[in-house]
Backbone as numpy.savetxt, mean C-alpha at the origin, in Angstrom:
# Nx Ny Nz CAx CAy CAz Cx Cy Cz
-12.90 4.36 31.27 -12.95 2.65 31.06 -11.27 2.05 31.38
-11.67 1.03 32.50 -10.97 0.35 33.18 -9.87 -0.09 32.56
-8.60 -0.12 32.95 -7.14 -0.98 32.33 -7.13 -1.89 33.56
-6.61 -2.60 32.25 -5.95 -4.14 33.52 -4.51 -3.71 33.22
-3.48 -4.03 34.42 -2.87 -3.80 35.04 -1.38 -5.09 34.88
-0.43 -5.29 34.42 0.42 -6.64 34.42 1.09 -6.37 36.06
2.44 -7.59 35.81 2.88 -7.65 36.78 3.78 -6.39 37.88
3.74 -5.31 36.85 4.66 -4.14 37.49 3.50 -3.07 37.54
2.37 -3.31 37.85 1.33 -2.99 37.62 1.54 -0.95 37.09
1.69 -1.60 35.59 1.39 -0.92 34.57 0.12 -1.06 33.35
-0.58 0.17 33.63 -1.72 -0.23 32.49 -1.32 -1.12 30.97
-2.25 -2.19 30.35 -2.18 -2.95 29.29 -3.56 -2.82 28.43
-3.60 -3.67 27.66 -4.82 -3.79 27.08 -5.27 -4.66 27.30
-6.52 -4.80 26.79 -7.57 -6.36 27.30 -7.18 -7.77 26.74
-6.81 -8.10 27.41 -6.95 -9.67 26.46 -7.64 -9.83 25.25
-7.47 -10.90 24.17 -8.29 -11.35 23.31 -7.94 -12.59 22.71
-9.06 -13.00 24.27 -8.80 -14.54 24.23 -9.04 -15.44 23.01
-9.91 -14.76 22.08 -10.32 -15.55 20.56 -9.18 -15.19 19.84
-9.02 -14.38 19.73 -7.79 -14.50 18.51 -7.44 -15.13 17.63
-7.29 -14.59 16.54 -6.69 -16.44 15.20 -5.41 -15.20 14.55
-5.34 -15.88 14.13 -4.34 -15.45 13.00 -5.10 -14.67 12.17
-4.66 -13.49 11.54 -5.11 -13.22 9.70 -5.06 -13.68 8.92
-5.50 -13.76 7.71 -4.62 -14.29 6.52 -3.85 -13.47 5.65
-2.93 -13.97 4.94 -2.23 -13.11 3.63 -3.53 -12.34 2.77
-2.91 -10.79 3.22 -3.87 -10.52 2.24 -4.06 -10.84 0.15
-5.00 -10.97 -0.10 -4.62 -11.76 -1.78 -4.65 -10.75 -2.14
-4.37 -11.48 -3.24 -4.00 -10.30 -5.02 -5.24 -10.17 -5.53
-6.09 -9.44 -4.70 -7.48 -8.77 -5.89 -7.19 -7.44 -5.48
-8.15 -6.83 -6.78 -8.27 -5.68 -6.76 -9.51 -5.19 -5.82
-9.35 -3.92 -5.34 -9.78 -3.00 -4.35 -11.14 -1.68 -5.01
-11.88 -2.03 -5.73 -12.84 -0.89 -6.05 -13.55 0.46 -5.39
-12.99 1.16 -5.62 -13.58 2.79 -5.07 -14.04 3.64 -6.27
-14.70 4.55 -5.36 -15.20 6.19 -6.54 -14.60 6.35 -7.80
-12.88 6.95 -6.75 -12.21 7.49 -8.34 -11.23 6.61 -8.50
-10.89 5.17 -8.16 -9.95 4.74 -8.57 -10.12 3.63 -8.06
-8.60 2.37 -8.64 -9.63 1.24 -8.15 -7.73 0.27 -7.64
-7.03 -0.29 -6.51 -6.36 -0.80 -6.46 -6.01 -2.10 -6.74
-4.67 -1.95 -8.18 -4.91 -3.59 -8.57 -3.87 -3.71 -7.81
-2.63 -5.22 -7.82 -2.15 -6.05 -7.49 -1.07 -5.83 -9.01
0.28 -4.94 -8.49 0.77 -4.06 -9.31 1.24 -5.42 -10.45
1.43 -4.78 -11.70 2.04 -6.58 -12.53 2.90 -5.62 -13.54
3.81 -5.85 -13.97 4.54 -5.82 -15.27 3.57 -4.56 -16.47
2.26 -5.09 -16.42 1.66 -4.15 -17.68 1.60 -2.49 -17.44
1.83 -2.16 -15.80 1.56 -1.25 -15.23 3.05 -0.22 -15.49
3.99 -0.99 -15.65 4.96 0.18 -15.95 4.89 1.19 -16.58
4.50 0.51 -17.34 4.64 2.05 -18.77 3.89 3.31 -17.96
2.87 2.86 -17.74 1.98 4.34 -17.02 2.51 4.76 -16.07
3.09 3.77 -14.86 3.26 4.72 -14.00 4.55 4.77 -14.73
6.05 4.60 -15.22 7.13 5.57 -15.75 6.74 7.15 -16.67
5.66 7.22 -16.64 4.94 8.47 -17.38 4.62 9.03 -16.34
4.54 8.51 -15.83 3.34 9.40 -14.29 4.25 10.22 -13.79
5.33 9.33 -13.42 5.92 8.93 -12.95 7.41 10.85 -12.99
7.92 10.61 -14.55 8.17 11.46 -15.02 7.80 12.89 -15.47
5.88 12.87 -14.92 6.33 14.13 -14.68 6.39 15.11 -13.54
6.93 14.63 -13.12 7.90 14.98 -11.77 8.92 16.44 -12.47
9.02 17.28 -11.77 10.68 18.23 -12.39 11.71 17.75 -11.92
11.76 16.78 -10.97 13.55 15.98 -10.63 12.65 14.91 -9.81
13.93 14.33 -9.02 13.72 13.47 -8.63 13.16 12.78 -6.70
13.07 14.32 -6.50 13.00 14.17 -4.99 12.16 13.40 -4.46
10.79 12.78 -4.97 9.64 11.95 -4.47 10.53 10.48 -4.38
12.05 10.64 -4.75 12.45 9.15 -4.44 13.21 9.09 -2.84
13.52 10.21 -2.62 14.49 10.14 -1.64 14.48 9.31 -0.33
13.32 9.47 -0.13 12.98 8.47 1.64 12.37 6.79 0.52
12.62 6.37 -0.10 12.29 5.08 -0.80 13.65 4.37 -0.90
13.51 3.19 -0.73 14.08 1.98 -1.24 14.94 1.99 -3.02
14.22 2.70 -3.39 14.39 1.96 -5.14 14.44 4.05 -5.76
14.80 3.99 -7.07 14.85 5.25 -7.75 15.58 6.52 -7.22
14.87 7.36 -7.66 14.56 7.49 -9.45 15.13 6.62 -10.14
14.30 6.27 -11.41 14.36 5.43 -12.26 14.96 6.55 -13.99
15.98 5.74 -14.36 16.44 6.86 -15.51 16.01 6.48 -16.82
15.14 5.25 -17.02 14.56 5.25 -18.16 13.12 3.90 -17.73
12.24 3.82 -18.78 11.00 3.24 -18.40 11.66 1.63 -18.41
12.63 0.79 -19.08 13.31 -0.28 -18.96 13.93 -0.58 -17.96
14.27 0.46 -16.90 14.90 0.01 -16.00 13.36 -0.10 -14.46
12.48 0.94 -15.09 11.30 1.23 -13.86 10.97 -0.60 -14.07
10.47 -0.90 -15.44 10.15 -1.96 -16.09 10.61 -3.40 -14.52
11.99 -3.20 -15.00 12.96 -4.23 -14.69 11.93 -4.25 -13.21
12.19 -2.77 -11.98 11.57 -3.19 -10.69 10.42 -3.18 -10.16
9.72 -3.17 -11.81 8.24 -3.66 -10.87 8.01 -5.10 -11.54
8.68 -5.69 -11.98 9.18 -7.12 -12.28 9.33 -7.52 -11.48
9.75 -7.27 -10.50 10.65 -7.61 -9.00 9.93 -7.52 -7.94
8.54 -6.28 -8.41 8.25 -5.53 -6.88 6.63 -6.88 -7.11
6.33 -7.14 -8.72 4.98 -7.20 -9.01 4.88 -8.88 -7.84
5.94 -9.90 -7.61 5.83 -10.76 -7.18 6.20 -10.98 -6.10
6.82 -10.21 -4.93 7.04 -9.86 -3.34 5.54 -10.32 -3.39
5.69 -10.77 -1.76 4.15 -11.31 -1.15 4.63 -10.44 0.07
5.62 -9.53 0.12 5.78 -8.57 1.88 7.51 -7.74 1.02
6.35 -6.40 0.39 5.76 -5.77 0.97 5.28 -6.16 -0.40
3.53 -6.28 -0.80 2.43 -6.85 -1.22 2.26 -4.80 -2.04
2.73 -5.16 -3.14 2.83 -3.59 -4.74 1.51 -3.68 -4.82
0.58 -2.32 -5.07 -0.67 -1.66 -5.72 -0.54 -1.09 -6.11
-1.12 -0.95 -8.02 -0.97 0.42 -8.74 -2.46 0.83 -8.47
-2.33 2.22 -8.05 -3.57 3.36 -8.08 -4.04 3.27 -9.20
-4.89 2.22 -10.16 -5.44 3.20 -11.19 -6.58 4.53 -10.92
-6.51 5.66 -12.22 -7.24 6.58 -12.27 -8.71 6.74 -12.99
-10.14 6.19 -11.98 -10.72 5.79 -13.21 -11.17 6.07 -14.28
-10.64 7.44 -14.02 -11.44 8.78 -15.18 -10.40 8.21 -16.41
-9.05 8.46 -16.25 -8.31 8.28 -16.92 -7.49 6.89 -17.96
-8.32 5.84 -16.81 -7.83 4.41 -16.99 -6.68 3.85 -16.91
-5.98 4.66 -16.23 -4.06 4.48 -16.14 -4.23 4.45 -15.14
-2.94 3.67 -14.28 -1.49 3.78 -13.19 -1.41 5.03 -12.84
-1.35 5.85 -11.71 -0.64 6.78 -11.60 0.03 6.93 -10.48
-0.02 5.91 -9.92 0.69 5.70 -8.32 1.11 4.39 -7.91
1.96 4.09 -7.00 1.86 2.91 -6.23 2.36 2.38 -4.59
1.80 2.15 -3.81 1.29 1.79 -2.70 1.23 0.34 -2.68
1.98 -0.03 -0.97 2.05 -1.30 -1.00 1.65 -1.47 0.81
1.03 -2.85 1.18 1.00 -3.81 2.24 2.51 -3.83 2.60
3.05 -4.04 4.07 4.30 -4.50 4.06 4.64 -5.28 5.44
5.39 -5.19 5.86 5.34 -6.24 7.54 4.73 -6.65 7.94
3.93 -7.62 7.32 2.63 -8.53 7.03 2.29 -9.38 9.10
1.83 -9.15 9.46 2.30 -9.72 10.54 1.34 -10.40 11.07
1.11 -11.42 10.45 -0.47 -11.91 10.56 -1.21 -12.85 12.04
-0.21 -13.24 12.87 -0.37 -13.53 13.80 -0.23 -13.03 15.01
-0.16 -11.06 15.30 -0.54 -10.54 14.95 -1.37 -9.23 15.61
-2.08 -9.61 13.71 -3.06 -8.67 13.17 -2.67 -7.43 13.31
-1.36 -7.51 12.41 -0.55 -5.82 12.29 0.15 -6.04 10.90
-0.45 -4.67 9.79 -0.05 -4.66 9.07 -0.13 -3.22 8.90
1.03 -2.76 8.01 1.59 -1.14 7.60 1.23 -0.41 6.10
1.52 0.10 5.83 1.55 1.03 4.74 2.42 1.55 4.37
3.25 1.24 3.30 4.81 1.57 2.37 5.02 1.68 1.19
6.39 2.29 0.55 6.36 2.21 0.10 5.31 3.41 -0.89
4.72 4.53 -0.83 3.99 5.12 -1.05 4.82 6.26 -2.22
4.39 5.48 -3.33 4.85 6.65 -4.97 3.48 7.27 -5.97
3.62 8.56 -5.42 2.35 9.36 -5.92 3.14 9.92 -7.21
2.51 9.61 -8.11 3.02 10.89 -9.05 2.10 12.45 -9.06
2.85 13.06 -9.86 1.91 14.62 -9.37 0.61 14.22 -10.46
-0.10 13.21 -11.02 -0.75 12.93 -10.94 -2.19 12.58 -10.00
-1.37 12.39 -8.74 -2.09 12.20 -7.61 -2.47 12.44 -6.56
-0.91 13.30 -6.78 -0.57 14.06 -5.57 -1.75 14.82 -5.20
-2.52 15.52 -3.39 -3.09 16.24 -3.33 -4.44 16.26 -3.99
-4.81 15.07 -4.36 -6.20 14.70 -5.04 -7.24 14.08 -4.90
-8.17 13.45 -4.22 -9.36 12.66 -3.82 -9.30 11.07 -4.08
-8.08 11.09 -5.20 -8.02 9.51 -5.64 -6.76 9.12 -4.49
-5.58 10.54 -4.20 -4.72 10.16 -3.04 -5.38 9.90 -1.81
-6.72 10.20 -0.98 -7.45 10.10 -0.10 -8.18 9.20 0.05
-8.74 8.56 -1.48 -9.45 7.46 -1.17 -8.11 6.30 -1.57
-7.38 6.11 -2.33 -6.40 5.12 -2.12 -5.82 4.43 -0.77
-5.64 6.13 -0.18 -5.09 5.21 1.64 -6.03 4.71 2.27
-7.37 4.91 2.01 -9.00 4.68 2.69 -8.91 3.41 2.76
-8.98 3.33 0.90 -9.39 2.21 0.65 -8.52 0.74 1.28
-7.59 1.07 1.88 -6.45 0.50 1.65 -6.42 -0.36 3.59
-6.66 0.87 4.05 -7.12 0.66 5.41 -8.45 0.27 5.04
-9.28 0.10 4.82 -10.49 -0.16 5.24 -10.13 -1.54 4.57
-9.79 -1.91 3.79 -9.35 -3.45 3.44 -8.76 -3.93 4.60
-7.64 -3.91 5.45 -7.04 -4.32 5.85 -7.65 -4.34 7.74
-8.85 -3.97 7.95 -9.63 -3.65 8.82 -10.71 -4.54 8.84
-11.69 -3.97 8.06 -12.92 -4.59 7.77 -12.99 -5.89 6.55
-12.27 -6.00 6.00 -12.20 -7.35 5.21 -11.51 -8.29 5.45
-9.87 -7.82 6.13 -9.27 -8.93 6.67 -9.27 -9.48 8.09
-9.37 -7.87 8.53 -9.51 -8.35 10.28 -7.86 -7.95 11.19
-7.42 -6.93 10.43 -6.63 -6.82 11.37 -6.33 -5.76 12.26
-5.49 -5.42 13.08 -6.35 -4.65 14.16 -5.63 -3.84 14.08
-4.42 -3.71 13.36 -3.58 -2.64 13.19 -3.06 -2.17 12.59
-2.64 -1.04 11.90 -2.40 -0.79 10.58 -1.63 0.75 10.64
């Protein structure tokens, strides 16, 4: 594929003359075969705290901006704040067989003008780690960003 060169003779991507800014992701559920991603709400807090409490220690929170949480009340307070955040925009991962929330992830650093969006704040409980649900949750969010919202980078 031939590349376009800039004024310094460096290869750069093709221009996108008809690009328009993308919309901010709507707060809608995203359905899958094994899970559903629901916009995080305070009613998810009890299920999530119970799922995260199955971990033997707090190491899953090491690289997170929050946690670990000592009790359900402090986790619920966090969820109440996170639920209203437009960026990051948090989702609860609902296991369709169990009917409960077993993890979270978020769309973040949303750059509508350039069509760039990231996934982050990924908190998977022991019930979610290394399962088809964890793979599908990531896939659903990526598919949503590219196919439904038209973002260019994820």
